[in-house]
Amino acid sequence: MKITLTLNGRSREVDLPPLVRLLDALRGPLGLPGTKEGCGEGECGSCTVLLDGEPVNACLVSIGQCEGRAVTTVEGLSDATHLGPLARCFVDHGGAQCGICTPGMLISAEALLARRPDPSDEEIREAIAGNLCRCTGYQRIVDSIREAARERAGGAA
Amino acid sequence: MTTAAQNASSARPPFIGTNVPRTDGASKVTGRAAYVDDLPHEPGELFGATVRSPVPRARLRGITLDPAFDWSDVTVVRASDLAVNEVQCISAEQPILAADQIRHAYEPVVLLACADKRKLAQAVRAVKLDLEPLTPVLDPEQSFAKVDVIWGEDNVHKRFSITKGRADLPDPAGSAAAIEAAIASCEIVVRGRYTTHHQEQLYIEPQGVIARWDDKGVHVTGSLQCPYYVHKALVHGFDLAADRVHVTQAVTGGGFGGKEEYPSVIALHAALLAQKSGKPVRMIYDRKEDIEATTKRHPAICEITSGCDRDGTLRALSIRILMDGGAYMTLTPVVLSRGALHAAGVYRWDDVRIDAIAVATNTPPNGAFRGFGAPQTIWAIERHLDRVAEELGRDPMDLKAQNMLREGDTTATGQTLRGSVGVAECVDKALTASGYHDKRKAAPVVRGRVARGIGASVFMHGAGFTGSGEKHLKGRVAVDLLPGGRLRIRTASTDIGQGTETVFRQIAADAAGVRLEDVDFAVPSTSYVPDSGPTVASRTVMVVGGIVERAAREVAARVRAEQEASGGEFTAAADRLLTKEREVTALVQYEHPGWVTWDDSTYKGDAYPVYGYACDVAEVEVDLDTLEVTVTGFWSATDVGKAIHPVMCKGQIEGGSLQAIGWALWEDVVWKNGLIQNPRMTNYIIPTALDAPPMHVDLVEAPYAYGPGGGAKGVGELPMDGGAPAIAAAVEHATGIFARDLPLLPERLLELQTTRKGFGAKGAEGDPKPQALKG
Ligand code: FES
Ligand code: FES
């Protein structure tokens, strides 16, 4: 079945059985391996992507459900030449260690900052509660997101 | 250092001690970093799968491939196909595939490969194992009692003892009697039994490798910590020359020890399938298989009897450690060794006897996990000292501070500490930052049905391999000069998230007096990096980093000599040198400090060249109805010698601390008849961002004279050691419940509370119990 979706701002078409997981479609035919699989059952959040702006687990969404909708993956958050502010804050403030949770973490953080530009630490922790990280202890991920919010608000100086 | 070098390095501030952006950061935040399953599929590639035993112990009578199934495009490998059926680790007793005996649930029996993933899953179900189940031995005490022999002659993977003072007698019975007498002569004697459970590493990226064969031999790329361990296992398993085995690390999504020895197994499996099929084979575990089949932290039982003076001076200590090694020995002797070497804690004792035993059970082999045996024994000794403090009516940290090792004191193995002992400063900083003393003095705060308490632990962790390990290992690093005055580090030490490649660049750049961006880090592949030893044992920065420093200094010195001889910029001199010599490389080998002496047969001497120290403080809230524990704040002050990269260093401490908190409170592998009942992320619970407390980490720097960058010591494992006992002490402060067994699940705490088994239930002076729990 032909499915058309907007992927990271560009229109893309794939021909796949509609029940194929969005995760497999992204990592395979759509050529975007940045979205990771940690559990395959909606627990770890490493496969988090935005579907029409809402964070979802790509391991639980079928490609058929994406017809006519907009999907954003980690590859869509930075462009080829420079990092988005959120991504850069993760590098600068120790938000990524092994990095396997990072794509999903960035997507959840992006969704949070889109709806709450100035979140509290508690709100940050809630927003990433579905993204498991085994390396960092989360403190520096929270710091990175808080810092990115500050920079986006123009308080970086 | 030459004048020119001084000029060059003073031309810019040092990178060591600064938080440069991690060099693999950009690729990780853009999704470009290629983990093993992100590598492009090669033409003709097959997926690999493993058929495993559904029972913990059985005779394997036969294997049947369902004749109704189409096997034409499925590659099948069984034990009978193998020329060598041994996984080379410390010994080679673990089979690659079970041949006639099943010794643990999930033991691999048949390997399958197929291009079609769905068909592969059906093929797994079409293999029938003819099994005659036998009664498994699942309990380590029963194994030690030899109710049935399942391993070797007596089920014992390893047994040894550490003795000091009056217990230091060669005959075990005499030594045991002597320590008993020494303890009996003390004014205060306390006994206790403390247990710890399995823990799954739960790196977020499951285990995986890709294997292929060509005219150069076998190539394996995977998620792994120790390329040369896998190399050794493949050389042994396929009886190949060393230069026909090529092992490369892909970007690795966490390891924590779980990717230390296990990747040898999955690499052998994939390579066997690739050899038989003649095609590349990709083998990636799903989460359930990963939790079930791969290694976990060794459960341990520690029985402690100690004697001290009424004034709190610790005198004599007797410990019996029993660890559960699982079905095969693998790394168990080394885990037991590290556990025993940390069992006396960070304290002075006159007389010590530690009897350390590891036995086999019919469960999957337990293996390396951050801390490597030490968290188990540190849990026991810290809880035990809390208990002694209670007996004396003292604050536990007060008693501990009185007995902590200082420079010049000797450890249980008779090692005299020669400096870099920052423990007192750690205690001071952590207790002050957390407000420990004030909070402790005040009665536990009870608001409604929630009680708040605070507790602490203090501990040390040996950095580097035990005893003469580093001497035998002779880790090596190469630094090459590249055109334009650039350097390239070649080492088998892997970055599994902890920041190795960034830290090594900082060390090399400062040693050579060049810019950070002028230092490259070669992808660790056994084809072109020398064996630096494994990425384990908190040795990477301290030991291997030291070799990087020397190698970089050596290369730079050659360039500067050229510069002094013929002038010009560093870069120009480098290019001239390269033209002249074609290759400019320093291959440097580790040199153990000359004063380190260790006797493996008696367990005496300098167990580790130096130790890291820390004090952890946890503040908790306990729901008095459900006895659920929430950690509301966590403080750690850690002596790292010298922090090369403070942000990453603190990140290690925070991450390790949260693993310790998870182990203490939630993480529990639930077993039933030798099978795991919760092999999924939905029911094996690791902490989320909401479960994790805010962390406050202070770095203490008591430099190690032989450490790189001005004194760095290992920090990787230390933060796993102290979280659990700090939390248990805080729970005790809040509720009066004294827990001796991990994890601190609500139902366990409830049982302790209702049966009054918790020692603390009777209360102690200066440690009032909340009103709500009285009567
Ligand atoms: S892979 Fe989708 S939530 Fe874990
Ligand atoms: S950085 Fe490794 S899992 Fe989050």
PDB file of C-alpha atoms in Angstrom, chain A:
ATOM      1  CA  MET A   1       0.000   0.000   0.000  1.00  0.00           C
ATOM      2  CA  LYS A   2       1.285   3.459  -0.876  1.00  0.00           C
ATOM      3  CA  ILE A   3       1.489   5.788   2.090  1.00  0.00           C
ATOM      4  CA  THR A   4       2.304   9.477   1.858  1.00  0.00           C
ATOM      5  CA  LEU A   5       3.538  11.371   4.869  1.00  0.00           C
ATOM      6  CA  THR A   6       5.476  14.509   5.692  1.00  0.00           C
ATOM      7  CA  LEU A   7       8.753  13.353   7.176  1.00  0.00           C
ATOM      8  CA  ASN A   8      10.975  15.965   8.793  1.00  0.00           C
ATOM      9  CA  GLY A   9       9.259  18.631   6.711  1.00  0.00           C
ATOM     10  CA  ARG A  10       9.488  16.836   3.375  1.00  0.00           C
ATOM     11  CA  SER A  11       6.829  14.862   1.610  1.00  0.00           C
ATOM     12  CA  ARG A  12       7.738  11.169   1.315  1.00  0.00           C
ATOM     13  CA  GLU A  13       5.986   8.156  -0.148  1.00  0.00           C
ATOM     14  CA  VAL A  14       6.528   4.530   0.853  1.00  0.00           C
ATOM     15  CA  ASP A  15       5.002   1.336  -0.404  1.00  0.00           C
ATOM     16  CA  LEU A  16       4.567  -0.975   2.585  1.00  0.00           C
ATOM     17  CA  PRO A  17       1.962  -3.187   4.211  1.00  0.00           C
ATOM     18  CA  PRO A  18       0.046  -0.756   6.436  1.00  0.00           C
ATOM     19  CA  LEU A  19       0.682  -2.758   9.592  1.00  0.00           C
ATOM     20  CA  VAL A  20       4.457  -2.392   9.392  1.00  0.00           C
ATOM     21  CA  ARG A  21       5.631  -0.552  12.491  1.00  0.00           C
ATOM     22  CA  LEU A  22       6.516   3.082  11.893  1.00  0.00           C
ATOM     23  CA  LEU A  23       9.799   2.281  13.651  1.00  0.00           C
ATOM     24  CA  ASP A  24      10.721  -0.330  11.021  1.00  0.00           C
ATOM     25  CA  ALA A  25       9.610   1.913   8.182  1.00  0.00           C
ATOM     26  CA  LEU A  26      11.809   4.730   9.473  1.00  0.00           C
ATOM     27  CA  ARG A  27      14.862   2.596  10.156  1.00  0.00           C
ATOM     28  CA  GLY A  28      14.467   0.573   6.947  1.00  0.00           C
ATOM     29  CA  PRO A  29      12.937   1.926   3.740  1.00  0.00           C
ATOM     30  CA  LEU A  30      12.847   5.564   4.882  1.00  0.00           C
ATOM     31  CA  GLY A  31      16.553   5.431   5.738  1.00  0.00           C
ATOM     32  CA  LEU A  32      16.445   7.150   9.108  1.00  0.00           C
ATOM     33  CA  PRO A  33      18.163   4.890  11.679  1.00  0.00           C
ATOM     34  CA  GLY A  34      18.382   7.681  14.278  1.00  0.00           C
ATOM     35  CA  THR A  35      15.192   6.423  15.934  1.00  0.00           C
ATOM     36  CA  LYS A  36      16.160   3.466  18.158  1.00  0.00           C
ATOM     37  CA  GLU A  37      14.531   0.289  19.424  1.00  0.00           C
ATOM     38  CA  GLY A  38      15.111  -0.557  23.063  1.00  0.00           C
ATOM     39  CA  CYS A  39      12.141  -2.745  23.936  1.00  0.00           C
ATOM     40  CA  GLY A  40       9.613  -2.910  21.123  1.00  0.00           C
ATOM     41  CA  GLU A  41       6.688  -2.577  23.489  1.00  0.00           C
ATOM     42  CA  GLY A  42       6.227   1.043  24.384  1.00  0.00           C
ATOM     43  CA  GLU A  43       8.261   1.054  27.597  1.00  0.00           C
ATOM     44  CA  CYS A  44      11.666   2.588  26.920  1.00  0.00           C
ATOM     45  CA  GLY A  45      10.865   5.575  24.737  1.00  0.00           C
ATOM     46  CA  SER A  46      14.001   5.255  22.598  1.00  0.00           C
ATOM     47  CA  CYS A  47      11.745   5.131  19.529  1.00  0.00           C
ATOM     48  CA  THR A  48       9.914   8.373  20.365  1.00  0.00           C
ATOM     49  CA  VAL A  49       8.994  10.527  17.340  1.00  0.00           C
ATOM     50  CA  LEU A  50       6.543  13.368  16.840  1.00  0.00           C
ATOM     51  CA  LEU A  51       3.320  12.509  15.042  1.00  0.00           C
ATOM     52  CA  ASP A  52       1.589  15.770  14.172  1.00  0.00           C
ATOM     53  CA  GLY A  53       3.608  17.352  16.959  1.00  0.00           C
ATOM     54  CA  GLU A  54       2.675  14.794  19.625  1.00  0.00           C
ATOM     55  CA  PRO A  55       5.324  12.412  20.975  1.00  0.00           C
ATOM     56  CA  VAL A  56       4.473   8.767  20.232  1.00  0.00           C
ATOM     57  CA  ASN A  57       6.344   5.472  20.435  1.00  0.00           C
ATOM     58  CA  ALA A  58       7.162   4.506  16.871  1.00  0.00           C
ATOM     59  CA  CYS A  59       7.205   0.841  17.899  1.00  0.00           C
ATOM     60  CA  LEU A  60       3.486   1.048  18.672  1.00  0.00           C
ATOM     61  CA  VAL A  61       2.382   3.057  15.623  1.00  0.00           C
ATOM     62  CA  SER A  62       1.823   1.450  12.219  1.00  0.00           C
ATOM     63  CA  ILE A  63       2.938   3.152   9.047  1.00  0.00           C
ATOM     64  CA  GLY A  64      -0.662   3.018   7.859  1.00  0.00           C
ATOM     65  CA  GLN A  65      -1.642   5.365  10.669  1.00  0.00           C
ATOM     66  CA  CYS A  66       0.769   7.967   9.324  1.00  0.00           C
ATOM     67  CA  GLU A  67      -1.017   8.543   6.015  1.00  0.00           C
ATOM     68  CA  GLY A  68      -1.244  12.271   5.408  1.00  0.00           C
ATOM     69  CA  ARG A  69       0.370  13.136   8.726  1.00  0.00           C
ATOM     70  CA  ALA A  70       3.615  14.787   9.799  1.00  0.00           C
ATOM     71  CA  VAL A  71       6.381  12.758  11.421  1.00  0.00           C
ATOM     72  CA  THR A  72       9.460  14.321  13.000  1.00  0.00           C
ATOM     73  CA  THR A  73      12.484  12.252  14.005  1.00  0.00           C
ATOM     74  CA  VAL A  74      15.769  13.213  15.611  1.00  0.00           C
ATOM     75  CA  GLU A  75      17.210  13.756  12.145  1.00  0.00           C
ATOM     76  CA  GLY A  76      14.692  16.567  11.718  1.00  0.00           C
ATOM     77  CA  LEU A  77      15.824  18.499  14.796  1.00  0.00           C
ATOM     78  CA  SER A  78      19.231  19.601  13.539  1.00  0.00           C
ATOM     79  CA  ASP A  79      20.359  20.401  10.036  1.00  0.00           C
ATOM     80  CA  ALA A  80      23.451  19.071   8.364  1.00  0.00           C
ATOM     81  CA  THR A  81      25.688  21.976   9.282  1.00  0.00           C
ATOM     82  CA  HIS A  82      24.724  22.902  12.777  1.00  0.00           C
ATOM     83  CA  LEU A  83      23.030  21.557  15.833  1.00  0.00           C
ATOM     84  CA  GLY A  84      19.706  22.815  17.062  1.00  0.00           C
ATOM     85  CA  PRO A  85      19.911  24.587  20.453  1.00  0.00           C
ATOM     86  CA  LEU A  86      18.371  21.650  22.291  1.00  0.00           C
ATOM     87  CA  ALA A  87      20.807  19.188  20.739  1.00  0.00           C
ATOM     88  CA  ARG A  88      23.733  21.479  21.506  1.00  0.00           C
ATOM     89  CA  CYS A  89      22.678  21.818  25.138  1.00  0.00           C
ATOM     90  CA  PHE A  90      22.692  18.016  25.441  1.00  0.00           C
ATOM     91  CA  VAL A  91      26.287  18.000  24.197  1.00  0.00           C
ATOM     92  CA  ASP A  92      27.394  20.886  26.398  1.00  0.00           C
ATOM     93  CA  HIS A  93      25.709  19.854  29.623  1.00  0.00           C
ATOM     94  CA  GLY A  94      26.302  16.117  29.665  1.00  0.00           C
ATOM     95  CA  GLY A  95      22.781  15.122  28.564  1.00  0.00           C
ATOM     96  CA  ALA A  96      24.076  12.320  26.353  1.00  0.00           C
ATOM     97  CA  GLN A  97      26.415   9.560  27.436  1.00  0.00           C
ATOM     98  CA  CYS A  98      26.041   6.353  25.434  1.00  0.00           C
ATOM     99  CA  GLY A  99      23.517   8.262  23.357  1.00  0.00           C
ATOM    100  CA  ILE A 100      21.083   5.446  22.662  1.00  0.00           C
ATOM    101  CA  CYS A 101      18.244   7.140  24.554  1.00  0.00           C
ATOM    102  CA  THR A 102      19.156  10.556  23.228  1.00  0.00           C
ATOM    103  CA  PRO A 103      17.094  10.683  20.002  1.00  0.00           C
ATOM    104  CA  GLY A 104      13.897   9.810  21.878  1.00  0.00           C
ATOM    105  CA  MET A 105      14.817  12.076  24.764  1.00  0.00           C
ATOM    106  CA  LEU A 106      15.361  15.027  22.403  1.00  0.00           C
ATOM    107  CA  ILE A 107      12.000  14.440  20.750  1.00  0.00           C
ATOM    108  CA  SER A 108      10.163  14.377  24.096  1.00  0.00           C
ATOM    109  CA  ALA A 109      12.005  17.507  25.166  1.00  0.00           C
ATOM    110  CA  GLU A 110      11.178  19.214  21.879  1.00  0.00           C
ATOM    111  CA  ALA A 111       7.493  18.438  22.366  1.00  0.00           C
ATOM    112  CA  LEU A 112       7.642  19.823  25.891  1.00  0.00           C
ATOM    113  CA  LEU A 113       9.355  23.063  24.906  1.00  0.00           C
ATOM    114  CA  ALA A 114       6.887  23.548  22.070  1.00  0.00           C
ATOM    115  CA  ARG A 115       4.000  23.579  24.495  1.00  0.00           C
ATOM    116  CA  ARG A 116       5.777  24.956  27.575  1.00  0.00           C
ATOM    117  CA  PRO A 117       8.654  27.269  26.739  1.00  0.00           C
ATOM    118  CA  ASP A 118       9.574  27.750  30.389  1.00  0.00           C
ATOM    119  CA  PRO A 119       9.075  24.410  32.154  1.00  0.00           C
ATOM    120  CA  SER A 120       9.870  23.682  35.788  1.00  0.00           C
ATOM    121  CA  ASP A 121      12.228  20.820  36.640  1.00  0.00           C
ATOM    122  CA  GLU A 122       9.222  18.790  37.688  1.00  0.00           C
ATOM    123  CA  GLU A 123       7.535  19.377  34.334  1.00  0.00           C
ATOM    124  CA  ILE A 124      10.742  18.393  32.561  1.00  0.00           C
ATOM    125  CA  ARG A 125      10.930  15.178  34.534  1.00  0.00           C
ATOM    126  CA  GLU A 126       7.291  14.417  33.747  1.00  0.00           C
ATOM    127  CA  ALA A 127       7.797  15.065  30.058  1.00  0.00           C
ATOM    128  CA  ILE A 128      10.678  12.590  29.830  1.00  0.00           C
ATOM    129  CA  ALA A 129       9.273  10.027  32.266  1.00  0.00           C
ATOM    130  CA  GLY A 130       8.517   7.747  29.314  1.00  0.00           C
ATOM    131  CA  ASN A 131      12.122   7.863  28.120  1.00  0.00           C
ATOM    132  CA  LEU A 132      14.394   5.518  30.013  1.00  0.00           C
ATOM    133  CA  CYS A 133      18.049   6.376  30.349  1.00  0.00           C
ATOM    134  CA  ARG A 134      20.405   3.964  32.069  1.00  0.00           C
ATOM    135  CA  CYS A 135      23.537   6.110  31.884  1.00  0.00           C
ATOM    136  CA  THR A 136      23.009   9.604  33.176  1.00  0.00           C
ATOM    137  CA  GLY A 137      20.830   9.441  36.270  1.00  0.00           C
ATOM    138  CA  TYR A 138      18.712  12.056  34.404  1.00  0.00           C
ATOM    139  CA  GLN A 139      20.092  15.053  36.300  1.00  0.00           C
ATOM    140  CA  ARG A 140      22.125  16.308  33.353  1.00  0.00           C
ATOM    141  CA  ILE A 141      19.300  15.639  30.921  1.00  0.00           C
ATOM    142  CA  VAL A 142      17.063  17.852  33.060  1.00  0.00           C
ATOM    143  CA  ASP A 143      19.840  20.459  33.185  1.00  0.00           C
ATOM    144  CA  SER A 144      20.267  20.309  29.395  1.00  0.00           C
ATOM    145  CA  ILE A 145      16.564  20.835  28.723  1.00  0.00           C
ATOM    146  CA  ARG A 146      16.308  23.655  31.261  1.00  0.00           C
ATOM    147  CA  GLU A 147      19.305  25.339  29.668  1.00  0.00           C
ATOM    148  CA  ALA A 148      17.827  24.972  26.176  1.00  0.00           C
ATOM    149  CA  ALA A 149      14.583  26.557  27.367  1.00  0.00           C
ATOM    150  CA  ARG A 150      16.545  29.461  28.795  1.00  0.00           C
ATOM    151  CA  GLU A 151      18.488  29.936  25.572  1.00  0.00           C
ATOM    152  CA  ARG A 152      15.379  29.794  23.449  1.00  0.00           C
ATOM    153  CA  ALA A 153      13.819  32.455  25.630  1.00  0.00           C
ATOM    154  CA  GLY A 154      16.860  34.585  24.825  1.00  0.00           C
ATOM    155  CA  GLY A 155      18.293  34.366  28.315  1.00  0.00           C
ATOM    156  CA  ALA A 156      21.503  32.790  27.191  1.00  0.00           C
ATOM    157  CA  ALA A 157      23.662  35.841  27.725  1.00  0.00           C
TER     158      ALA A 157
END
